[in-house]
Tab-separated table of N, CA, C and O in Angstrom:
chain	number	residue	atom	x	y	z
A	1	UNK	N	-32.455	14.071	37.219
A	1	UNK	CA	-33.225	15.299	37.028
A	1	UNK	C	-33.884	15.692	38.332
A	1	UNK	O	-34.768	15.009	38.849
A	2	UNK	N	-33.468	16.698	38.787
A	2	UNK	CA	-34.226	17.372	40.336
A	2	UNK	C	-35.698	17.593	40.208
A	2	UNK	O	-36.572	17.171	40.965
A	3	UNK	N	-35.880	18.556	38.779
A	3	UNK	CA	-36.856	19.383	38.622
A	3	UNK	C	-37.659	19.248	37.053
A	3	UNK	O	-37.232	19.931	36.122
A	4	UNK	N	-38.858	18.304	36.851
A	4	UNK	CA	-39.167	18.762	35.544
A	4	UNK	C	-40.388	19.480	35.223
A	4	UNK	O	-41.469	19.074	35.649
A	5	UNK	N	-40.299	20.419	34.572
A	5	UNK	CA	-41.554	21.092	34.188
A	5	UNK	C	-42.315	20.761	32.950
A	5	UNK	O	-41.837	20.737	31.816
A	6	UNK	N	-43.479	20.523	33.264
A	6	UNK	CA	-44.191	20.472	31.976
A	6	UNK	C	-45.737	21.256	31.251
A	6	UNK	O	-45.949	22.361	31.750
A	7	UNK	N	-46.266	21.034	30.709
A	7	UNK	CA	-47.683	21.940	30.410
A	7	UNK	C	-47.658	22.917	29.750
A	7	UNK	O	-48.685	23.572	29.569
A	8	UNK	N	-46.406	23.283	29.191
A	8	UNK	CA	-46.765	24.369	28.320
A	8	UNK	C	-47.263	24.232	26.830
A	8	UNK	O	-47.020	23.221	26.170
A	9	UNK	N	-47.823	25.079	26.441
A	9	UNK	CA	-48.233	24.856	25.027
A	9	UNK	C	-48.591	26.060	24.163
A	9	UNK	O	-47.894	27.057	23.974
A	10	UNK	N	-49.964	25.755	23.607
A	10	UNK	CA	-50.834	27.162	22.695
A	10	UNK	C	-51.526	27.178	23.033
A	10	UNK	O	-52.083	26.132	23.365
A	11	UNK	N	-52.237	28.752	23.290
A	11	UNK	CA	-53.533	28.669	23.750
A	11	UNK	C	-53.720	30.323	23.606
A	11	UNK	O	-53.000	31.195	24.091
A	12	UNK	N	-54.960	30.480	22.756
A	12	UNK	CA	-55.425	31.633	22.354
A	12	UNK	C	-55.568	32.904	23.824
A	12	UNK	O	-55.465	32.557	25.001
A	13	UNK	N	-55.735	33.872	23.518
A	13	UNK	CA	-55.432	34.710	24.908
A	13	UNK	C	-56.877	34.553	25.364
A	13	UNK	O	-57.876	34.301	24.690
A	14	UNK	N	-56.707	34.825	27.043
A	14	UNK	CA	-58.042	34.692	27.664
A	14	UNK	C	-58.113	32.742	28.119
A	14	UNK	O	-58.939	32.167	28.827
A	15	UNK	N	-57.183	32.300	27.548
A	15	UNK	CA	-57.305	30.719	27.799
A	15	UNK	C	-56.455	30.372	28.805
A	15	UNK	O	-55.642	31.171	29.272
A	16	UNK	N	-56.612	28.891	29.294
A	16	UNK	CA	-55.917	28.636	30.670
A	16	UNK	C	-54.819	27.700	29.963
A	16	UNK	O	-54.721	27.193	28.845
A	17	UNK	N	-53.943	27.707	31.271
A	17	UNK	CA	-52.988	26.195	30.639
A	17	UNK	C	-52.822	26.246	32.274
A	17	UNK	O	-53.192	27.122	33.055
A	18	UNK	N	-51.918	24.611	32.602
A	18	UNK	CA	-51.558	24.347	33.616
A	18	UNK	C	-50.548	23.939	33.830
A	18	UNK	O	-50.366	22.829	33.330
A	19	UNK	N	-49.441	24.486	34.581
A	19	UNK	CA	-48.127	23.928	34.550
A	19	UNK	C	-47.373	23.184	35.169
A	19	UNK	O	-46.690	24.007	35.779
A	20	UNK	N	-46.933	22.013	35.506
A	20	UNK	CA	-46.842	20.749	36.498
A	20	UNK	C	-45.186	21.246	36.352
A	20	UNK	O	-44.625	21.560	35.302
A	21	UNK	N	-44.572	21.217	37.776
A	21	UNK	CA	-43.448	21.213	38.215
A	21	UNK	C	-43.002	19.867	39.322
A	21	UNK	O	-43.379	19.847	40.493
A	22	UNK	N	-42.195	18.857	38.736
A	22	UNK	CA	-42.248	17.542	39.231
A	22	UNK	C	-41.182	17.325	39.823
A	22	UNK	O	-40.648	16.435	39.160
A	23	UNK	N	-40.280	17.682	40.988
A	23	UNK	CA	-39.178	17.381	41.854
A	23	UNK	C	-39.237	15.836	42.348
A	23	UNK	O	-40.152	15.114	42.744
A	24	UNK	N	-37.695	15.640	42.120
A	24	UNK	CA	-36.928	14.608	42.958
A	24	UNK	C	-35.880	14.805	43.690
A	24	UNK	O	-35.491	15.889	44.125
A	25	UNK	N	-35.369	13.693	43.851
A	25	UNK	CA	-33.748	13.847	44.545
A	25	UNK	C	-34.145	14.974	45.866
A	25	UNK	O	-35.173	15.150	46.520
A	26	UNK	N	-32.724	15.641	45.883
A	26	UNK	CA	-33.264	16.768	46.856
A	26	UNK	C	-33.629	17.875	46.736
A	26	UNK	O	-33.525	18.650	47.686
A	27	UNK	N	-34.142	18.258	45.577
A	27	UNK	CA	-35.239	19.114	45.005
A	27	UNK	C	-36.285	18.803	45.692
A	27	UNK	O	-36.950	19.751	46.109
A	28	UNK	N	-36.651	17.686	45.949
A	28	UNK	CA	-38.146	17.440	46.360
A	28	UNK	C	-38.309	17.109	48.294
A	28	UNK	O	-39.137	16.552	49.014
A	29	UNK	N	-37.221	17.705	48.459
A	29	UNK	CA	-36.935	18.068	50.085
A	29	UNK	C	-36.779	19.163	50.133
A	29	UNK	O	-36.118	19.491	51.118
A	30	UNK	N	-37.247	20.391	49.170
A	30	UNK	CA	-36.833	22.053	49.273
A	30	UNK	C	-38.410	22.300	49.812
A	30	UNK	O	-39.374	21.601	49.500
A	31	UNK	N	-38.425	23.466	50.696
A	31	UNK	CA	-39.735	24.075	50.868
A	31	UNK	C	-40.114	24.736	50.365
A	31	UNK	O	-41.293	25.084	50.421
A	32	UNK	N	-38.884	25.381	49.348
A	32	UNK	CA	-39.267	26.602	48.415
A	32	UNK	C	-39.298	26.618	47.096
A	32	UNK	O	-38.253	26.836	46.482
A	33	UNK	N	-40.626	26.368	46.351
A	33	UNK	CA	-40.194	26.454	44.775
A	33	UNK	C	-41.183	27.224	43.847
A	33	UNK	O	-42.407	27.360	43.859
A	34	UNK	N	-40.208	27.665	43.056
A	34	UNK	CA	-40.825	28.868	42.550
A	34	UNK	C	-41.174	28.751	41.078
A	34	UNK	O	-40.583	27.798	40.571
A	35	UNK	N	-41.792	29.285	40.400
A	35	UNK	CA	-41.568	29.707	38.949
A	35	UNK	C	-41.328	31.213	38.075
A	35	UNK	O	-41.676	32.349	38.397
A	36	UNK	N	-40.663	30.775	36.967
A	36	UNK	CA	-39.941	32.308	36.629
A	36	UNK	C	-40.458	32.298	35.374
A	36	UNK	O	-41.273	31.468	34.973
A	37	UNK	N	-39.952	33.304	34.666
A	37	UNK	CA	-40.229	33.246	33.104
A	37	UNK	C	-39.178	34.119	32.045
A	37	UNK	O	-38.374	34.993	32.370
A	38	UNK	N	-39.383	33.732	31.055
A	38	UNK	CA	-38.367	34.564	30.196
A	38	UNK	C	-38.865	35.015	29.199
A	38	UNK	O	-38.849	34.042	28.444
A	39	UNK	N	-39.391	35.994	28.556
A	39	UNK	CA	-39.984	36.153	27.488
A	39	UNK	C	-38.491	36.652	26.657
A	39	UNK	O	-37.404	36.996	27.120
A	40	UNK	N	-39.214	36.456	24.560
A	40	UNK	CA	-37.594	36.439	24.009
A	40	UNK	C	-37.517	37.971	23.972
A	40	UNK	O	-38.406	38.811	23.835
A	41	UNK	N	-36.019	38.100	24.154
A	41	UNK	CA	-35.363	39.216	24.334
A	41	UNK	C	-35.363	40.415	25.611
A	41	UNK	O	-35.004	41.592	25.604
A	42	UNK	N	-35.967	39.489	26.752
A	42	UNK	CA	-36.377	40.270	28.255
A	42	UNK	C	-35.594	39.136	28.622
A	42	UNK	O	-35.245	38.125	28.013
A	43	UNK	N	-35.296	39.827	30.477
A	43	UNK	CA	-34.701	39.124	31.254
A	43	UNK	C	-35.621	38.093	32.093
A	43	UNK	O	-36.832	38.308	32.129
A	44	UNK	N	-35.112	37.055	32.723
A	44	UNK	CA	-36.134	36.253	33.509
A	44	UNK	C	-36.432	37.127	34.488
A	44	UNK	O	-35.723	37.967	35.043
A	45	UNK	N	-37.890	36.750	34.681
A	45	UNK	CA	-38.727	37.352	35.831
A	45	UNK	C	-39.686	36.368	36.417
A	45	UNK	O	-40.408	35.486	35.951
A	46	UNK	N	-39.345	36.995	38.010
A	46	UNK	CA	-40.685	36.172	38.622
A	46	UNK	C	-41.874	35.764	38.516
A	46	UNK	O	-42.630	36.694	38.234
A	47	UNK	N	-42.396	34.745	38.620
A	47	UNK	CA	-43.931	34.881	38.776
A	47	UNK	C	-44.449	34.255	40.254
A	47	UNK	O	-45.592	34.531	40.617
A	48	UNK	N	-44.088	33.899	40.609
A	48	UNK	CA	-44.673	33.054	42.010
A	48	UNK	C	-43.849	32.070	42.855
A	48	UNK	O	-42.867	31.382	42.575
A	49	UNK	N	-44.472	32.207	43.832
A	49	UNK	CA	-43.355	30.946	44.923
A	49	UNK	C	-44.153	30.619	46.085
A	49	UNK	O	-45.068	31.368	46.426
A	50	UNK	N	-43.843	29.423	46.801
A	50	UNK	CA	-44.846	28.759	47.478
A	50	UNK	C	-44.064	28.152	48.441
A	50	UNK	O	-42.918	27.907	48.063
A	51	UNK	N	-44.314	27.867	49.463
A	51	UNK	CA	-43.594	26.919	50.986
A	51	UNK	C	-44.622	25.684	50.477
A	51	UNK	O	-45.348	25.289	49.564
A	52	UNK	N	-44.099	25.409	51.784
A	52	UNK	CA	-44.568	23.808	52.078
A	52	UNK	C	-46.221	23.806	52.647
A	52	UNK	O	-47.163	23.022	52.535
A	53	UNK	N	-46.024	25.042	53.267
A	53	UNK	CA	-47.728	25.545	53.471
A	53	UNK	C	-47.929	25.684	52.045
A	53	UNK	O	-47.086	26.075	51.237
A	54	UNK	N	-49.358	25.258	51.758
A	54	UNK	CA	-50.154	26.096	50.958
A	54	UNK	C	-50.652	27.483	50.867
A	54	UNK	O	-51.034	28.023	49.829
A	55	UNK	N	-50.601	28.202	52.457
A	55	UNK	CA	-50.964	29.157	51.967
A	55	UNK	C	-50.121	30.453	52.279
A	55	UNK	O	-50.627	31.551	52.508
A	56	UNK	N	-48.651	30.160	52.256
A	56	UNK	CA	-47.986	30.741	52.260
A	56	UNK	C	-47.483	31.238	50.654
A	56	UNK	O	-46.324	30.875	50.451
A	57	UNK	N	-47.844	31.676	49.962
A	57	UNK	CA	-47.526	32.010	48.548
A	57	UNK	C	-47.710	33.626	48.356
A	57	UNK	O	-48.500	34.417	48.872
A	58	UNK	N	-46.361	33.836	47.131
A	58	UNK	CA	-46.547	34.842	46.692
A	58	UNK	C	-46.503	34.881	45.023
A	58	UNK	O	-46.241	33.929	44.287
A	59	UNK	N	-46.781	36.039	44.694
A	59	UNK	CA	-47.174	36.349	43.262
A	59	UNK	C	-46.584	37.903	42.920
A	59	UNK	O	-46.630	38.906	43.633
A	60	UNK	N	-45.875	37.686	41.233
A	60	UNK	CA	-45.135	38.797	41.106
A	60	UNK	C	-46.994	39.898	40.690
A	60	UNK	O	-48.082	39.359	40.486
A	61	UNK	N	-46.757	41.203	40.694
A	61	UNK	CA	-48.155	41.693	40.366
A	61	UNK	C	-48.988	41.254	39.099
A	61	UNK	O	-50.196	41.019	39.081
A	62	UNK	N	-48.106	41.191	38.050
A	62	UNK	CA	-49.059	40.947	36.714
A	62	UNK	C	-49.674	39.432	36.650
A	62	UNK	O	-50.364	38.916	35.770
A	63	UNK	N	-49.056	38.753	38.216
A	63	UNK	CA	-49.629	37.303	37.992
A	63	UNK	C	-51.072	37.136	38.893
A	63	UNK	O	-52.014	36.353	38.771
A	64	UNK	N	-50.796	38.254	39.864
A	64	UNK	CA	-52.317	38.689	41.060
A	64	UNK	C	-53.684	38.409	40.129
A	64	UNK	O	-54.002	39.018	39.108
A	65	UNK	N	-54.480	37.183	40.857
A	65	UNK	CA	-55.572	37.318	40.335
A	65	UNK	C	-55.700	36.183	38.934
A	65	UNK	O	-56.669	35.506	38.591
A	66	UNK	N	-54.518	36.274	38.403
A	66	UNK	CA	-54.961	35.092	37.229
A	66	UNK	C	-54.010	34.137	37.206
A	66	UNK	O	-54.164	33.422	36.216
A	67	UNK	N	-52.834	33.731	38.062
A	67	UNK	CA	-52.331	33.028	38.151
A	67	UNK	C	-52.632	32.690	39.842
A	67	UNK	O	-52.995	33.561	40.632
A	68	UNK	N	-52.327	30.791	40.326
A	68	UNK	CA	-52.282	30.057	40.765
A	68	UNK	C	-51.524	29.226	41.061
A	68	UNK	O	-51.591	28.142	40.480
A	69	UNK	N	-50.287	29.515	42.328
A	69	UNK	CA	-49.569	28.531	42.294
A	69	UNK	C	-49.871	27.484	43.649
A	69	UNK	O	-50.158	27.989	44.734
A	70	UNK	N	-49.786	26.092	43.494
A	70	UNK	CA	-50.896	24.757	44.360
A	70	UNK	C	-49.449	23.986	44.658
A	70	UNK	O	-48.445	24.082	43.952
A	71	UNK	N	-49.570	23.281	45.744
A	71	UNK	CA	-48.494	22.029	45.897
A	71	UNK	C	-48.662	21.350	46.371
A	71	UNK	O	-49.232	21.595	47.435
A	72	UNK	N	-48.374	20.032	46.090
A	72	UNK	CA	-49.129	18.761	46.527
A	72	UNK	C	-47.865	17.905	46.845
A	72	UNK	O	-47.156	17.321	46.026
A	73	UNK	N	-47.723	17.952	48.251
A	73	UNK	CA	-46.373	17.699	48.761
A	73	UNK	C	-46.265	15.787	48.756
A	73	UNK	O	-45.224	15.153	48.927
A	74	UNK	N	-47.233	15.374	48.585
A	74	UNK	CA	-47.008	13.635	48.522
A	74	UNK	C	-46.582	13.242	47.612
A	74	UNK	O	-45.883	12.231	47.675
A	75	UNK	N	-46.902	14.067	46.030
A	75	UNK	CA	-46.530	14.042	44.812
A	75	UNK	C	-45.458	14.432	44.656
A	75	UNK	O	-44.804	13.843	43.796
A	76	UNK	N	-44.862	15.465	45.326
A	76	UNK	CA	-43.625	15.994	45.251
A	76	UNK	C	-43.865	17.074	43.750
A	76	UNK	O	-42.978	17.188	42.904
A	77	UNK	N	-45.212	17.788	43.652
A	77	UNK	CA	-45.630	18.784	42.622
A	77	UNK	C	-45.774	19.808	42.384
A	77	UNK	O	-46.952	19.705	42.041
A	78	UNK	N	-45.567	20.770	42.265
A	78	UNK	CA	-46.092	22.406	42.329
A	78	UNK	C	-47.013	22.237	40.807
A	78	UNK	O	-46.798	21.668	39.737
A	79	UNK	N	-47.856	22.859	41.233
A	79	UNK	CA	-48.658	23.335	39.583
A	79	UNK	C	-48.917	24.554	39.769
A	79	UNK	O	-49.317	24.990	40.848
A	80	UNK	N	-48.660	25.466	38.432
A	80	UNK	CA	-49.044	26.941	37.998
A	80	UNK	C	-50.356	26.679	37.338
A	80	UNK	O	-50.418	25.991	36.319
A	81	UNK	N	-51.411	27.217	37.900
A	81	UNK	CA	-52.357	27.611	37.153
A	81	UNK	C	-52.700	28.986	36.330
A	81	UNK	O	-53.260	29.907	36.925
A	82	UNK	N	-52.384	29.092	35.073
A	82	UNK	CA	-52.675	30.239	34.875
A	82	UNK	C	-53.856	30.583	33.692
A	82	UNK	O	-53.953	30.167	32.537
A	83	UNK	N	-54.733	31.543	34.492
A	83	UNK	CA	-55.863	31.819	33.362
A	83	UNK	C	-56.102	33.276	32.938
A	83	UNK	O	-55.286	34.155	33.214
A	84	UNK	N	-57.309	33.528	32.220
A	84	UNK	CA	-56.923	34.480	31.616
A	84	UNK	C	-55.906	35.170	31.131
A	84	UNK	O	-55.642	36.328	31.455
A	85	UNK	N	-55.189	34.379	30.204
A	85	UNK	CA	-53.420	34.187	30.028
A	85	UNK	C	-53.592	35.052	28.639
A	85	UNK	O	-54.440	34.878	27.764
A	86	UNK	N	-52.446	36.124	28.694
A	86	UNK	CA	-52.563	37.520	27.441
A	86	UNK	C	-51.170	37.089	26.870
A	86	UNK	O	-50.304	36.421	27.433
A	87	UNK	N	-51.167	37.632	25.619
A	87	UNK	CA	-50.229	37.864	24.708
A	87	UNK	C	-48.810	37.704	25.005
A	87	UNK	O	-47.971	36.997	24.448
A	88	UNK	N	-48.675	38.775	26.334
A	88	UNK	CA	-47.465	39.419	26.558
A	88	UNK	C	-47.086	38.886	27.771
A	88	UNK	O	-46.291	39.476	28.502
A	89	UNK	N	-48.016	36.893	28.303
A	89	UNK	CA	-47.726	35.650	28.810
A	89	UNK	C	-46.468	34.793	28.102
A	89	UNK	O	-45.757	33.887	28.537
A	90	UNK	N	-46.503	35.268	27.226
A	90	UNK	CA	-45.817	34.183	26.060
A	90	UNK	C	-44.335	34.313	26.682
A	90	UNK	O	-43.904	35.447	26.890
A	91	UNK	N	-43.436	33.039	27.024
A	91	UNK	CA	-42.455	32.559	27.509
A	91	UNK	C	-41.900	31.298	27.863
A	91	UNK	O	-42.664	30.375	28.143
A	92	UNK	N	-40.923	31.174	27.882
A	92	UNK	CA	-40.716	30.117	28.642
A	92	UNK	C	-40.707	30.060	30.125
A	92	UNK	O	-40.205	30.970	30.785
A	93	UNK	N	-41.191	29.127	30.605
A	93	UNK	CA	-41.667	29.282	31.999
A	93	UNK	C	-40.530	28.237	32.734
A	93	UNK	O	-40.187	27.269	32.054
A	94	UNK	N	-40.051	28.362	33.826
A	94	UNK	CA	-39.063	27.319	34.397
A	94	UNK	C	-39.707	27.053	35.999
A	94	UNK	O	-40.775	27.538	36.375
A	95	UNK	N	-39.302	26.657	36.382
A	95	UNK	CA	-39.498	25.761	37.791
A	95	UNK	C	-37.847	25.643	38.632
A	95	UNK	O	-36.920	24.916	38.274
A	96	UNK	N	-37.862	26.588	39.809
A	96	UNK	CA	-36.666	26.432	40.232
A	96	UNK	C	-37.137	25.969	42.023
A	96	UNK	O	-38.325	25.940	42.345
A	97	UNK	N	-36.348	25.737	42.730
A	97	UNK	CA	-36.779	24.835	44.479
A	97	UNK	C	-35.149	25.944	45.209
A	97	UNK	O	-34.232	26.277	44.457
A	98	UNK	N	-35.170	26.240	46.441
A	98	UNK	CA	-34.390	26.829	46.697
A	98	UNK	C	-33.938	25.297	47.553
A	98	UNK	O	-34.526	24.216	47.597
A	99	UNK	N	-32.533	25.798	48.233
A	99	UNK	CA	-31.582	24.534	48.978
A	99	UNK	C	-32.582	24.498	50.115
A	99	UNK	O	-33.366	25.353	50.528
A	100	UNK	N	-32.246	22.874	50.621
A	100	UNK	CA	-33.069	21.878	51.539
A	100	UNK	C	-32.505	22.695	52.657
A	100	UNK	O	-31.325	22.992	52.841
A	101	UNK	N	-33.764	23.070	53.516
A	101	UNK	CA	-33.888	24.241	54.714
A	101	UNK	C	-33.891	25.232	55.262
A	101	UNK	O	-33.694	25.664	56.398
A	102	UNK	N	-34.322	25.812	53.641
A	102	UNK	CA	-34.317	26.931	53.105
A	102	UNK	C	-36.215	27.462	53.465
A	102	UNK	O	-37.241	26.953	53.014
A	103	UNK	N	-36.056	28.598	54.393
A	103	UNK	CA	-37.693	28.526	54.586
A	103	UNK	C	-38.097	30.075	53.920
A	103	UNK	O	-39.254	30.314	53.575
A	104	UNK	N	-37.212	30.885	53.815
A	104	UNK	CA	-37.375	32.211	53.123
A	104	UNK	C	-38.292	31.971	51.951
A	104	UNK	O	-38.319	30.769	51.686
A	105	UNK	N	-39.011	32.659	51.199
A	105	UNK	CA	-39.107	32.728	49.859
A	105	UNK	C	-38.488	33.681	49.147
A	105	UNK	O	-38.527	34.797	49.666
A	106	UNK	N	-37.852	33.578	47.982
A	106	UNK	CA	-37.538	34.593	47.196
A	106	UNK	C	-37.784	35.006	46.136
A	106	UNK	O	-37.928	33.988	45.458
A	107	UNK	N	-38.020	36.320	45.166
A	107	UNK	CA	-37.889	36.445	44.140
A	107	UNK	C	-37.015	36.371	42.782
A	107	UNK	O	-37.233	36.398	41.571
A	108	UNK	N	-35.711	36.244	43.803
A	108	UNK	CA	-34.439	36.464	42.711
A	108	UNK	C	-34.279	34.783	42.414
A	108	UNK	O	-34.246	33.936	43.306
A	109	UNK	N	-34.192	34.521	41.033
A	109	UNK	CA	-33.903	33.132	40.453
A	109	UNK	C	-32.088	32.827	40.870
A	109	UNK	O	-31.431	31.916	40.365
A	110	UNK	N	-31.489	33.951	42.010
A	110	UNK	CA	-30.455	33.313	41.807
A	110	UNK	C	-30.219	32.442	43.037
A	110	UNK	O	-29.346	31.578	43.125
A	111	UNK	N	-31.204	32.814	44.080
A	111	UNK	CA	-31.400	32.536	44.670
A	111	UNK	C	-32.307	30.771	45.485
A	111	UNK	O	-32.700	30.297	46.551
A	112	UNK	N	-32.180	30.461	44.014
A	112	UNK	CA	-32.340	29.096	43.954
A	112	UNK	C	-31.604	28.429	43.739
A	112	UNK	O	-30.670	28.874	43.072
A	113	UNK	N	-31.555	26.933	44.169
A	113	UNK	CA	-30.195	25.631	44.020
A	113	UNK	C	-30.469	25.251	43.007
A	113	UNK	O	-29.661	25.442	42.098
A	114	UNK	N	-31.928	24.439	42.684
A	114	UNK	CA	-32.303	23.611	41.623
A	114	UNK	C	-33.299	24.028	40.925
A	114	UNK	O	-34.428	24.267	41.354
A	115	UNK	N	-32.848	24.147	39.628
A	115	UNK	CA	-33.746	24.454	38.361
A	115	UNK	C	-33.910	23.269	37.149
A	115	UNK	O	-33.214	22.362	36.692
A	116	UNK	N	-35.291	23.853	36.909
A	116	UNK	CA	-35.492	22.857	35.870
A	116	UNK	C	-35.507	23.213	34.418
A	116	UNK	O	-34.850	24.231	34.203
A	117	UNK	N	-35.928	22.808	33.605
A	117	UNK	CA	-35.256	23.202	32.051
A	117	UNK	C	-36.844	23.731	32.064
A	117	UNK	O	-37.749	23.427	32.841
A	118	UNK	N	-36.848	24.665	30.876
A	118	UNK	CA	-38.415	25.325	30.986
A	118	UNK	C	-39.315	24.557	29.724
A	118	UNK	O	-39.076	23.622	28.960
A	119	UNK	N	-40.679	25.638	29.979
A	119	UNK	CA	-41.778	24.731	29.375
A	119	UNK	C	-42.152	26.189	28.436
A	119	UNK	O	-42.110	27.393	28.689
A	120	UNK	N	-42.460	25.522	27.461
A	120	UNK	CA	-42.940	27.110	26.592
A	120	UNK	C	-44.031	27.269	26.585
A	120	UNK	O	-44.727	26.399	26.063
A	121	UNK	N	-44.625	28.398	27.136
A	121	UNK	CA	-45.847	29.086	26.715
A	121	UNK	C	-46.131	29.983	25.366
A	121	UNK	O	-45.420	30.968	25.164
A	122	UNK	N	-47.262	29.604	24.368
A	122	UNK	CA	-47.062	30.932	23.613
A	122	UNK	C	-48.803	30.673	23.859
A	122	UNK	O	-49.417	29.606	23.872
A	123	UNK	N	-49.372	32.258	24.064
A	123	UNK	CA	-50.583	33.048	23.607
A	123	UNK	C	-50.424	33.899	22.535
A	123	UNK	O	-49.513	34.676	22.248
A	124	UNK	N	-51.471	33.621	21.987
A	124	UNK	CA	-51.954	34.410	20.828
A	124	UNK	C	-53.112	34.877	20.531
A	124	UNK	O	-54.108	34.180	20.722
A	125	UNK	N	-53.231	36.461	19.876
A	125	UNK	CA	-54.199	36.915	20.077
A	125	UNK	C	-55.159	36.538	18.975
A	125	UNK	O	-56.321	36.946	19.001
């Protein structure tokens, strides 16, 4: 397994959850890893992506401000923090790393090597 994601759960809207993205192998030699989402019956969409800097990160707009993406490169971890988390949060969330020497970031999920199986979020109002 390259990539596992975990932390998703329930959590009333306005509530936080935290999402641990755990690379190995050579997943965990990528500089670039991102997270996406799928809500049912929409296409996957971005939410954020991060280098090896910390403070090189970006965020799709609806994530500006209440989402958090952190990486803790000894751990080999990305975590999504996301708070004040609404309704129309609800998805499955995945964890993808682009190929080893790869320094771009991107938005497009196709544009990644290694993905991980996703974590479900549901909010409710």
């Amino acid at each position: 397994v390259q990539l596992q994601a975990s932390g998703g759960g329930y959590v009333q809207a306005g509530g936080s959850l935290s999402l641990s993205c755990a690379a190995s192998g050579r997943a965990s030699s990528s500089s670039i890893i991102g997270w996406f989402r799928q809500a049912p019956g929409k296409e996957r969409e971005f939410v954020a992506a991060t280098t090896s800097s910390p403070t090189n990160s970006i965020y799709a707009d609806f994530a500006k401000g209440r989402f958090t993406i952190s990486r803790d490169n000894a751990k080999n971890t990305v975590t999504l923090q996301m708070n004040n988390l609404k309704v129309e949060d609800t998805a499955v969330y995945y964890c993808a790393a682009r190929g080893v020497g790869i320094t771009v970031v991107s938005r497009s999920m196709s544009q990644y090597r290694y993905r991980g199986q996703g974590t479900l979020v549901t909010v409710s109002s």
